mmCIF file of C-alpha atoms in Angstrom:
data_model
loop_
_atom_site.group_PDB
_atom_site.id
_atom_site.type_symbol
_atom_site.label_atom_id
_atom_site.label_comp_id
_atom_site.label_asym_id
_atom_site.label_seq_id
_atom_site.Cartn_x
_atom_site.Cartn_y
_atom_site.Cartn_z
ATOM 1 C CA MET A 175 65.100 -6.250 31.652
ATOM 2 C CA LYS A 176 68.824 -6.935 31.688
ATOM 3 C CA TYR A 177 68.994 -6.752 35.504
ATOM 4 C CA ASN A 178 66.966 -8.848 37.947
ATOM 5 C CA PHE A 179 65.120 -6.563 40.333
ATOM 6 C CA ASP A 180 62.788 -9.402 41.325
ATOM 7 C CA LYS A 181 65.619 -11.022 43.271
ATOM 8 C CA VAL A 182 64.873 -10.912 46.999
ATOM 9 C CA LEU A 183 68.011 -10.243 49.020
ATOM 10 C CA ASN A 184 68.482 -11.348 52.601
ATOM 11 C CA ARG A 185 69.496 -7.903 53.790
ATOM 12 C CA LYS A 186 69.723 -9.099 57.379
ATOM 13 C CA GLU A 187 73.032 -10.778 56.435
ATOM 14 C CA GLY A 188 74.685 -7.424 55.847
ATOM 15 C CA ASN A 189 73.690 -5.979 59.224
ATOM 16 C CA CYS A 190 71.328 -3.645 57.371
ATOM 17 C CA ARG A 191 69.725 -1.176 59.770
ATOM 18 C CA LYS A 192 66.416 -1.205 57.907
ATOM 19 C CA TRP A 193 66.102 -5.004 58.148
ATOM 20 C CA SER A 194 67.718 -5.503 61.567
ATOM 21 C CA ASN A 195 65.549 -7.666 63.832
ATOM 22 C CA THR A 196 66.861 -5.714 66.813
ATOM 23 C CA VAL A 197 65.979 -2.304 65.344
ATOM 24 C CA ILE A 198 62.563 -3.465 64.133
ATOM 25 C CA LYS A 199 61.703 -4.857 67.555
ATOM 26 C CA GLU A 200 63.008 -1.905 69.566
ATOM 27 C CA LYS A 201 61.648 0.826 67.307
ATOM 28 C CA PHE A 202 58.361 -0.684 66.146
ATOM 29 C CA GLY A 203 57.667 -3.622 68.473
ATOM 30 C CA LEU A 204 57.506 -6.056 65.555
ATOM 31 C CA ASP A 205 58.894 -9.554 65.085
ATOM 32 C CA GLU A 206 61.487 -10.992 62.697
ATOM 33 C CA ASN A 207 58.846 -11.541 59.980
ATOM 34 C CA ALA A 208 58.103 -7.832 59.697
ATOM 35 C CA ILE A 209 58.537 -6.094 56.345
ATOM 36 C CA PRO A 210 60.297 -2.742 56.840
ATOM 37 C CA MET A 211 59.028 0.055 54.624
ATOM 38 C CA ASP A 212 60.371 3.006 56.579
ATOM 39 C CA LEU A 213 64.057 3.783 55.992
ATOM 40 C CA ALA A 214 64.759 5.430 52.620
ATOM 41 C CA ASP A 215 66.981 2.902 50.916
ATOM 42 C CA ILE A 216 66.176 0.297 48.276
ATOM 43 C CA ASP A 217 66.029 -3.484 48.605
ATOM 44 C CA PHE A 218 67.763 -4.319 45.324
ATOM 45 C CA GLU A 219 71.209 -5.778 44.816
ATOM 46 C CA CYS A 220 73.515 -2.952 43.792
ATOM 47 C CA ALA A 221 74.648 -2.452 40.205
ATOM 48 C CA PRO A 222 77.179 -5.134 39.128
ATOM 49 C CA ALA A 223 79.802 -2.530 38.193
ATOM 50 C CA ILE A 224 79.675 -1.069 41.718
ATOM 51 C CA LYS A 225 79.984 -4.478 43.338
ATOM 52 C CA GLU A 226 82.918 -5.286 41.067
ATOM 53 C CA ALA A 227 84.654 -1.971 41.789
ATOM 54 C CA ILE A 228 84.325 -2.413 45.551
ATOM 55 C CA THR A 229 85.479 -6.035 45.389
ATOM 56 C CA LYS A 230 88.493 -5.029 43.309
ATOM 57 C CA ARG A 231 89.373 -2.271 45.759
ATOM 58 C CA ALA A 232 88.926 -4.610 48.738
ATOM 59 C CA SER A 233 91.324 -7.116 47.189
ATOM 60 C CA VAL A 234 94.159 -4.579 47.391
ATOM 61 C CA GLY A 235 94.373 -5.193 51.126
ATOM 62 C CA ASP A 236 95.103 -1.570 51.998
ATOM 63 C CA TYR A 237 92.375 0.375 53.784
ATOM 64 C CA SER A 238 94.336 3.351 55.048
ATOM 65 C CA TYR A 239 93.789 7.082 54.410
ATOM 66 C CA THR A 240 92.606 7.821 50.896
ATOM 67 C CA PHE A 241 93.183 10.415 48.211
ATOM 68 C CA ILE A 242 90.667 11.641 45.646
ATOM 69 C CA GLY A 243 92.036 11.390 42.107
ATOM 70 C CA ASP A 244 90.980 13.071 38.888
ATOM 71 C CA ASP A 245 88.932 10.018 37.851
ATOM 72 C CA PHE A 246 86.462 10.851 40.621
ATOM 73 C CA TYR A 247 86.076 14.466 39.528
ATOM 74 C CA GLU A 248 85.740 13.463 35.882
ATOM 75 C CA ALA A 249 82.983 10.987 36.758
ATOM 76 C CA VAL A 250 81.052 13.606 38.739
ATOM 77 C CA ILE A 251 81.490 16.285 36.077
ATOM 78 C CA ASN A 252 80.453 13.978 33.231
ATOM 79 C CA TRP A 253 77.459 12.563 35.103
ATOM 80 C CA ASN A 254 76.058 15.974 35.962
ATOM 81 C CA LYS A 255 76.520 17.173 32.407
ATOM 82 C CA ARG A 256 75.143 14.042 30.745
ATOM 83 C CA ARG A 257 72.138 13.438 32.987
ATOM 84 C CA PHE A 258 71.180 16.946 34.052
ATOM 85 C CA ASP A 259 72.937 19.334 31.671
ATOM 86 C CA VAL A 260 74.707 20.961 34.635
ATOM 87 C CA HIS A 261 78.176 22.369 34.022
ATOM 88 C CA ILE A 262 80.532 21.727 36.942
ATOM 89 C CA GLU A 263 84.239 22.282 37.400
ATOM 90 C CA LYS A 264 86.610 20.305 39.595
ATOM 91 C CA GLU A 265 87.259 23.121 42.065
ATOM 92 C CA TRP A 266 83.558 23.426 42.836
ATOM 93 C CA ILE A 267 83.209 19.841 44.137
ATOM 94 C CA LYS A 268 83.762 18.717 47.723
ATOM 95 C CA LEU A 269 83.162 15.123 48.825
ATOM 96 C CA THR A 270 81.599 14.966 52.304
ATOM 97 C CA PHE A 271 80.479 12.288 54.752
ATOM 98 C CA GLY A 272 76.738 12.438 54.102
ATOM 99 C CA THR A 273 74.156 15.102 53.323
ATOM 100 C CA VAL A 274 72.703 15.228 56.845
ATOM 101 C CA SER A 275 76.011 16.046 58.527
ATOM 102 C CA THR A 276 76.792 18.482 55.713
ATOM 103 C CA LEU A 277 73.607 20.406 56.489
ATOM 104 C CA HIS A 278 74.831 20.824 60.062
ATOM 105 C CA TYR A 279 78.146 22.216 58.785
ATOM 106 C CA ILE A 280 76.301 24.565 56.431
ATOM 107 C CA VAL A 281 74.121 25.921 59.233
ATOM 108 C CA GLN A 282 77.212 26.414 61.390
ATOM 109 C CA ALA A 283 79.165 28.097 58.593
ATOM 110 C CA TYR A 284 76.632 30.602 57.294
ATOM 111 C CA THR A 285 74.489 31.480 60.301
ATOM 112 C CA LYS A 286 74.866 32.607 63.883
ATOM 113 C CA GLU A 287 72.931 31.443 66.915
ATOM 114 C CA GLY A 288 69.417 32.840 66.850
ATOM 115 C CA GLU A 289 69.373 33.532 63.112
ATOM 116 C CA GLY A 290 66.684 31.965 60.961
ATOM 117 C CA VAL A 291 66.807 28.977 58.608
ATOM 118 C CA LEU A 292 63.808 28.365 56.369
ATOM 119 C CA ILE A 293 62.401 24.997 55.259
ATOM 120 C CA ASN A 294 59.187 23.926 53.538
ATOM 121 C CA THR A 295 56.991 21.530 55.478
ATOM 122 C CA PRO A 296 56.355 18.648 55.564
ATOM 123 C CA ALA A 297 60.122 18.130 55.479
ATOM 124 C CA TYR A 298 62.708 15.482 56.165
ATOM 125 C CA ASP A 299 63.233 15.781 59.930
ATOM 126 C CA PRO A 300 67.065 16.100 59.832
ATOM 127 C CA PHE A 301 66.545 19.441 58.038
ATOM 128 C CA ALA A 302 64.996 20.734 61.242
ATOM 129 C CA GLU A 303 67.553 18.976 63.433
ATOM 130 C CA ALA A 304 70.401 20.746 61.636
ATOM 131 C CA VAL A 305 68.779 24.023 62.637
ATOM 132 C CA VAL A 306 67.554 23.311 66.162
ATOM 133 C CA ASN A 307 70.621 21.337 67.254
ATOM 134 C CA ASN A 308 72.782 24.346 66.410
ATOM 135 C CA ASN A 309 70.569 26.842 68.300
ATOM 136 C CA ARG A 310 69.268 28.552 65.194
ATOM 137 C CA LYS A 311 65.679 29.640 64.637
ATOM 138 C CA LEU A 312 63.629 27.140 62.624
ATOM 139 C CA CYS A 313 61.242 28.876 60.207
ATOM 140 C CA CYS A 314 58.667 26.705 58.426
ATOM 141 C CA SER A 315 56.726 27.576 55.290
ATOM 142 C CA PRO A 316 53.943 25.020 54.741
ATOM 143 C CA LEU A 317 53.499 23.632 51.266
ATOM 144 C CA LYS A 318 50.028 24.164 49.826
ATOM 145 C CA LEU A 319 48.095 20.933 49.257
ATOM 146 C CA GLU A 320 45.858 21.261 46.201
ATOM 147 C CA ASN A 321 44.198 18.269 44.530
ATOM 148 C CA ASN A 322 46.568 15.938 46.368
ATOM 149 C CA ARG A 323 49.668 17.708 45.040
ATOM 150 C CA TYR A 324 52.053 20.103 46.748
ATOM 151 C CA TYR A 325 52.784 23.674 45.671
ATOM 152 C CA LEU A 326 55.103 26.320 47.062
ATOM 153 C CA ASP A 327 53.572 29.251 48.918
ATOM 154 C CA PHE A 328 55.713 32.077 47.544
ATOM 155 C CA GLU A 329 53.806 34.770 49.400
ATOM 156 C CA ASP A 330 54.423 33.092 52.747
ATOM 157 C CA MET A 331 58.087 32.464 51.961
ATOM 158 C CA GLU A 332 58.631 36.092 51.020
ATOM 159 C CA ASN A 333 56.890 37.352 54.130
ATOM 160 C CA GLN A 334 59.146 35.162 56.263
ATOM 161 C CA MET A 335 62.275 36.290 54.448
ATOM 162 C CA LYS A 336 61.227 39.884 55.020
ATOM 163 C CA SER A 337 60.728 39.559 58.742
ATOM 164 C CA GLY A 338 62.382 36.366 60.014
ATOM 165 C CA ASN A 339 66.085 37.286 59.895
ATOM 166 C CA ILE A 340 66.495 34.279 57.601
ATOM 167 C CA LYS A 341 70.021 33.579 56.357
ATOM 168 C CA VAL A 342 69.680 30.110 54.813
ATOM 169 C CA PHE A 343 66.896 28.301 52.954
ATOM 170 C CA ILE A 344 67.259 24.480 52.930
ATOM 171 C CA PHE A 345 65.233 23.455 49.908
ATOM 172 C CA CYS A 346 64.401 19.858 48.935
ATOM 173 C CA SER A 347 64.381 19.196 45.167
ATOM 174 C CA PRO A 348 62.814 16.727 44.407
ATOM 175 C CA GLN A 349 60.721 17.002 47.530
ATOM 176 C CA ASN A 350 60.875 14.394 50.269
ATOM 177 C CA PRO A 351 58.436 12.856 51.267
ATOM 178 C CA SER A 352 56.186 13.448 48.234
ATOM 179 C CA GLY A 353 58.548 12.975 45.279
ATOM 180 C CA ARG A 354 57.331 16.269 43.814
ATOM 181 C CA ILE A 355 59.633 17.695 41.124
ATOM 182 C CA TRP A 356 59.624 21.482 41.018
ATOM 183 C CA THR A 357 59.271 23.162 37.630
ATOM 184 C CA LYS A 358 61.839 25.505 36.156
ATOM 185 C CA GLU A 359 59.436 28.391 36.750
ATOM 186 C CA GLU A 360 59.020 27.484 40.428
ATOM 187 C CA LEU A 361 62.780 27.202 40.884
ATOM 188 C CA TYR A 362 63.227 30.581 39.224
ATOM 189 C CA GLN A 363 60.809 32.176 41.699
ATOM 190 C CA VAL A 364 62.565 30.550 44.646
ATOM 191 C CA SER A 365 65.884 31.859 43.330
ATOM 192 C CA GLU A 366 64.520 35.357 42.861
ATOM 193 C CA LEU A 367 63.365 35.484 46.468
ATOM 194 C CA CYS A 368 66.696 34.273 47.820
ATOM 195 C CA LEU A 369 68.652 36.755 45.730
ATOM 196 C CA LYS A 370 66.313 39.592 46.671
ATOM 197 C CA TYR A 371 66.682 38.961 50.418
ATOM 198 C CA ASN A 372 70.279 37.671 50.348
ATOM 199 C CA VAL A 373 69.322 34.215 51.630
ATOM 200 C CA LEU A 374 71.740 31.376 50.891
ATOM 201 C CA LEU A 375 69.820 28.747 48.913
ATOM 202 C CA VAL A 376 70.863 25.180 49.755
ATOM 203 C CA SER A 377 69.313 22.815 47.225
ATOM 204 C CA ASP A 378 69.177 19.198 48.404
ATOM 205 C CA GLU A 379 69.029 17.253 45.140
ATOM 206 C CA ILE A 380 69.779 13.760 46.447
ATOM 207 C CA HIS A 381 66.559 12.192 45.077
ATOM 208 C CA ARG A 382 67.084 13.483 41.532
ATOM 209 C CA ASP A 383 68.539 10.269 40.047
ATOM 210 C CA VAL A 384 65.220 8.396 40.166
ATOM 211 C CA VAL A 385 62.876 10.321 37.840
ATOM 212 C CA PHE A 386 59.876 8.730 36.156
ATOM 213 C CA LYS A 387 58.912 8.652 32.494
ATOM 214 C CA GLY A 388 57.487 11.923 31.222
ATOM 215 C CA LYS A 389 58.960 13.909 34.136
ATOM 216 C CA THR A 390 61.976 16.202 33.877
ATOM 217 C CA PHE A 391 64.183 17.183 36.762
ATOM 218 C CA VAL A 392 65.641 20.689 36.519
ATOM 219 C CA SER A 393 68.675 21.434 38.623
ATOM 220 C CA LEU A 394 68.678 24.752 40.437
ATOM 221 C CA TRP A 395 71.517 26.233 38.402
ATOM 222 C CA ASN A 396 69.600 25.673 35.169
ATOM 223 C CA ALA A 397 66.594 27.597 36.444
ATOM 224 C CA HIS A 398 68.149 31.004 37.147
ATOM 225 C CA PRO A 399 71.242 32.619 35.579
ATOM 226 C CA GLU A 400 72.412 34.309 38.813
ATOM 227 C CA ILE A 401 71.552 31.916 41.635
ATOM 228 C CA TYR A 402 74.950 30.190 41.508
ATOM 229 C CA LYS A 403 76.313 33.285 43.261
ATOM 230 C CA ASN A 404 74.393 32.462 46.426
ATOM 231 C CA SER A 405 73.700 28.736 46.468
ATOM 232 C CA ILE A 406 74.995 25.276 47.295
ATOM 233 C CA LEU A 407 73.996 22.046 45.584
ATOM 234 C CA CYS A 408 73.890 18.982 47.838
ATOM 235 C CA VAL A 409 74.220 15.890 45.664
ATOM 236 C CA SER A 410 74.525 12.166 46.330
ATOM 237 C CA PRO A 411 74.354 8.843 44.508
ATOM 238 C CA ASN A 412 73.059 7.288 47.733
ATOM 239 C CA LYS A 413 69.372 7.124 46.764
ATOM 240 C CA GLY A 414 69.647 6.079 43.130
ATOM 241 C CA PHE A 415 72.466 3.574 43.631
ATOM 242 C CA ASN A 416 71.854 2.641 47.295
ATOM 243 C CA LEU A 417 75.259 3.691 48.611
ATOM 244 C CA GLY A 418 74.202 5.229 51.932
ATOM 245 C CA GLY A 419 76.604 3.101 53.946
ATOM 246 C CA LEU A 420 79.598 4.414 51.988
ATOM 247 C CA LYS A 421 79.024 8.109 52.802
ATOM 248 C CA THR A 422 79.306 9.227 49.192
ATOM 249 C CA SER A 423 77.586 12.630 49.290
ATOM 250 C CA TYR A 424 79.183 15.761 47.871
ATOM 251 C CA VAL A 425 78.471 19.452 47.540
ATOM 252 C CA VAL A 426 78.962 21.679 44.519
ATOM 253 C CA ILE A 427 79.661 25.374 45.155
ATOM 254 C CA ARG A 428 80.468 27.655 42.258
ATOM 255 C CA ASP A 429 80.998 30.959 44.047
ATOM 256 C CA ALA A 430 84.523 31.129 45.476
ATOM 257 C CA LYS A 431 83.585 33.115 48.596
ATOM 258 C CA VAL A 432 80.659 30.855 49.461
ATOM 259 C CA ARG A 433 82.814 27.798 48.816
ATOM 260 C CA GLU A 434 85.693 28.962 50.995
ATOM 261 C CA THR A 435 83.366 29.595 53.921
ATOM 262 C CA LEU A 436 82.198 25.982 53.942
ATOM 263 C CA LEU A 437 85.662 24.572 53.331
ATOM 264 C CA GLU A 438 86.916 26.422 56.387
ATOM 265 C CA ARG A 439 84.120 24.944 58.471
ATOM 266 C CA LEU A 440 84.884 21.432 57.196
ATOM 267 C CA LYS A 441 88.550 21.968 57.956
ATOM 268 C CA SER A 442 87.772 23.062 61.500
ATOM 269 C CA ASN A 443 85.817 19.830 61.979
ATOM 270 C CA SER A 444 88.635 17.707 60.448
ATOM 271 C CA ILE A 445 86.580 16.475 57.512
ATOM 272 C CA THR A 446 89.385 14.963 55.455
ATOM 273 C CA SER A 447 89.835 11.517 53.878
ATOM 274 C CA PRO A 448 86.713 9.845 52.414
ATOM 275 C CA ASN A 449 85.516 6.309 52.995
ATOM 276 C CA VAL A 450 87.980 3.978 51.272
ATOM 277 C CA PHE A 451 85.242 2.417 49.100
ATOM 278 C CA ALA A 452 83.277 5.599 48.404
ATOM 279 C CA VAL A 453 85.327 6.928 45.506
ATOM 280 C CA PRO A 454 85.475 3.690 43.449
ATOM 281 C CA ALA A 455 81.759 3.179 44.108
ATOM 282 C CA ILE A 456 80.835 6.641 42.814
ATOM 283 C CA ILE A 457 83.041 6.229 39.753
ATOM 284 C CA ALA A 458 81.466 2.858 38.934
ATOM 285 C CA ALA A 459 77.974 4.219 39.515
ATOM 286 C CA TYR A 460 78.389 7.265 37.319
ATOM 287 C CA ASN A 461 80.554 5.714 34.585
ATOM 288 C CA GLU A 462 79.168 2.200 34.272
ATOM 289 C CA SER A 463 75.747 1.898 35.928
ATOM 290 C CA GLU A 464 73.451 4.258 34.036
ATOM 291 C CA GLU A 465 71.552 1.428 32.338
ATOM 292 C CA TRP A 466 71.050 -0.256 35.708
ATOM 293 C CA LEU A 467 69.663 2.992 37.160
ATOM 294 C CA ASP A 468 67.242 3.461 34.273
ATOM 295 C CA GLU A 469 65.913 -0.085 34.626
ATOM 296 C CA MET A 470 65.612 0.254 38.403
ATOM 297 C CA THR A 471 63.688 3.491 37.972
ATOM 298 C CA SER A 472 61.302 1.840 35.527
ATOM 299 C CA TYR A 473 60.801 -1.036 37.959
ATOM 300 C CA VAL A 474 59.991 1.307 40.842
ATOM 301 C CA GLU A 475 57.604 3.281 38.645
ATOM 302 C CA SER A 476 55.701 0.053 37.960
ATOM 303 C CA ASN A 477 55.605 -0.512 41.730
ATOM 304 C CA PHE A 478 53.929 2.870 42.078
ATOM 305 C CA GLU A 479 51.277 1.843 39.560
ATOM 306 C CA THR A 480 50.626 -1.267 41.651
ATOM 307 C CA VAL A 481 50.294 0.859 44.782
ATOM 308 C CA TYR A 482 47.970 3.383 43.100
ATOM 309 C CA ASP A 483 45.700 0.576 41.863
ATOM 310 C CA PHE A 484 45.738 -1.264 45.175
ATOM 311 C CA PHE A 485 44.659 1.646 47.344
ATOM 312 C CA GLU A 486 42.058 2.807 44.841
ATOM 313 C CA LYS A 487 40.520 -0.684 44.849
ATOM 314 C CA TYR A 488 40.893 -1.808 48.449
ATOM 315 C CA MET A 489 41.318 1.382 50.539
ATOM 316 C CA PRO A 490 39.801 4.176 48.440
ATOM 317 C CA LYS A 491 39.719 6.588 51.368
ATOM 318 C CA ALA A 492 43.521 6.513 51.429
ATOM 319 C CA LYS A 493 44.864 8.930 48.811
ATOM 320 C CA VAL A 494 48.301 8.128 47.369
ATOM 321 C CA MET A 495 50.015 11.252 46.055
ATOM 322 C CA LYS A 496 51.195 10.818 42.469
ATOM 323 C CA SER A 497 54.971 10.834 42.589
ATOM 324 C CA ASP A 498 57.348 12.281 40.011
ATOM 325 C CA SER A 499 60.466 10.644 41.441
ATOM 326 C CA SER A 500 62.119 8.449 44.081
ATOM 327 C CA PHE A 501 60.671 5.309 45.705
ATOM 328 C CA LEU A 502 58.668 6.777 48.584
ATOM 329 C CA ALA A 503 54.865 6.688 48.557
ATOM 330 C CA TRP A 504 53.234 9.564 50.474
ATOM 331 C CA ILE A 505 49.698 8.617 51.465
ATOM 332 C CA ASP A 506 46.920 10.719 52.970
ATOM 333 C CA VAL A 507 45.137 8.473 55.488
ATOM 334 C CA ARG A 508 43.147 11.130 57.337
ATOM 335 C CA GLU A 509 39.861 9.587 56.151
ATOM 336 C CA VAL A 510 40.979 6.094 57.181
ATOM 337 C CA PHE A 511 42.349 6.526 60.707
ATOM 338 C CA LYS A 512 41.042 8.870 63.374
ATOM 339 C CA ASP A 513 44.575 9.739 64.523
ATOM 340 C CA GLU A 514 48.217 8.767 64.221
ATOM 341 C CA GLU A 515 48.059 6.259 67.056
ATOM 342 C CA GLU A 516 45.407 4.333 65.171
ATOM 343 C CA SER A 517 47.556 4.281 62.037
ATOM 344 C CA LYS A 518 50.511 2.988 64.075
ATOM 345 C CA GLU A 519 48.353 0.245 65.563
ATOM 346 C CA PHE A 520 47.111 -0.714 62.091
ATOM 347 C CA PHE A 521 50.603 -1.176 60.658
ATOM 348 C CA LYS A 522 51.757 -2.958 63.801
ATOM 349 C CA ASN A 523 48.930 -5.453 63.303
ATOM 350 C CA ALA A 524 50.010 -5.822 59.667
ATOM 351 C CA ASN A 525 53.617 -6.454 60.802
ATOM 352 C CA LEU A 526 54.877 -3.630 58.578
ATOM 353 C CA THR A 527 56.962 -0.571 59.373
ATOM 354 C CA MET A 528 56.308 2.865 57.915
ATOM 355 C CA VAL A 529 57.022 6.502 58.726
ATOM 356 C CA VAL A 530 54.259 8.551 60.316
ATOM 357 C CA GLY A 531 53.578 12.018 58.979
ATOM 358 C CA SER A 532 54.436 13.791 62.217
ATOM 359 C CA TYR A 533 58.071 12.780 61.688
ATOM 360 C CA PHE A 534 58.266 15.348 58.890
ATOM 361 C CA VAL A 535 58.522 18.378 61.214
ATOM 362 C CA LYS A 536 55.083 19.950 60.582
ATOM 363 C CA ASP A 537 52.060 19.660 58.282
ATOM 364 C CA GLY A 538 52.451 15.932 57.704
ATOM 365 C CA GLU A 539 50.007 14.731 60.348
ATOM 366 C CA GLY A 540 47.477 12.295 58.932
ATOM 367 C CA PHE A 541 49.885 10.995 56.275
ATOM 368 C CA ILE A 542 52.196 7.998 56.135
ATOM 369 C CA ARG A 543 55.269 7.291 54.016
ATOM 370 C CA LEU A 544 55.919 3.820 52.599
ATOM 371 C CA ASN A 545 59.155 2.799 50.919
ATOM 372 C CA ILE A 546 58.233 0.763 47.827
ATOM 373 C CA GLY A 547 61.750 0.449 46.389
ATOM 374 C CA CYS A 548 61.651 -3.333 46.696
ATOM 375 C CA PRO A 549 61.072 -6.509 44.671
ATOM 376 C CA LYS A 550 57.471 -7.093 43.606
ATOM 377 C CA GLU A 551 57.254 -10.187 45.778
ATOM 378 C CA THR A 552 58.000 -8.069 48.841
ATOM 379 C CA LEU A 553 55.621 -5.300 47.776
ATOM 380 C CA ASN A 554 52.770 -7.720 47.020
ATOM 381 C CA GLU A 555 53.181 -9.420 50.392
ATOM 382 C CA ALA A 556 53.125 -6.031 52.140
ATOM 383 C CA LEU A 557 49.979 -4.973 50.284
ATOM 384 C CA SER A 558 48.366 -8.314 51.062
ATOM 385 C CA ARG A 559 49.009 -7.726 54.758
ATOM 386 C CA ILE A 560 47.495 -4.250 54.509
ATOM 387 C CA LYS A 561 44.401 -5.662 52.802
ATOM 388 C CA LYS A 562 43.906 -8.432 55.367
ATOM 389 C CA THR A 563 44.421 -6.074 58.283
ATOM 390 C CA TYR A 564 42.028 -3.507 56.854
ATOM 391 C CA GLU A 565 39.344 -6.132 56.298
ATOM 392 C CA SER A 566 39.763 -7.521 59.805
ATOM 393 C CA MET A 567 39.668 -4.117 61.511
ATOM 394 C CA TYR A 568 37.204 -2.095 59.416
ATOM 395 C CA CYS A 569 35.013 -4.392 57.325
#
């Protein structure tokens, strides 16, 4: 590989929330030697071109209000076309301050108090927070678990759209926490339902940059010829390029009426100038860091193979879902631990953090999520701790 993903960074130096001794102690009760595997960011040094672009921008010595130039729009347009065959025009793009806050603005803009917002569960908890915190009705459609793989329950979703006064469907593609990539046929069916019942389809595609060999990510707009009329794409380089601290998310809205509704909401909340380093970082990521991303993805995929082999050999009752994308391992531990408290105690004894399944709104109980987007030295040490703890507690 051209890039060194084996390099172990001291992420505590950068006041990283994931690696903060204070956060780890307060949230998990663990010491400074804990290995955090909870928060969804990666433990690799960022792409050299991004580091160089940010350093160059920092050297200017001016960190005042910023303006988005054409080079940003060109980078976004070219990246979406080159990587995903998605045609985008400048007017359709709006840079925001993060996908989570954007979901709140979307719920505020397109629904009224008491109206329904649909999500599939298990789901990233901030999806639900965007609904509940704005006094909307949270409607959950459980994913069907078949042979340790998730599938959409179209019958249930349609029944809810018929009767639940649902105005918005927040849809995760690829799915978090499982890394499941939906097929073109599945996306077409989702689109058909939303068009039939006039439900705004909000496709969260922030995990799409990390896709494994033999898998193909299909963007929503390439799955149905009419869905652009009633949809929003939420996009971000944050996961693939680890730019979460720069607030580099953006939305793409093709339909003028739908777009204007959100822009008015953003204006009313004074969402204006972006982070001063966000724009150069995105440009460097999209224009100069594709090779880095491909190598990082390959490295993470090999980490998954290590994890699959480890659990099959040492904890066969724990079932790791085969992932199509991202760096998050979703593991069924219902045959290992009697309840969630036992799983928490296990990982506390191992001095590791993780995310329990109940965090994911509904239908995740009995699962855990581990972030394996890290150097192999870190991953191997974490797995060694799991093995030793399992042998001491259960063997």
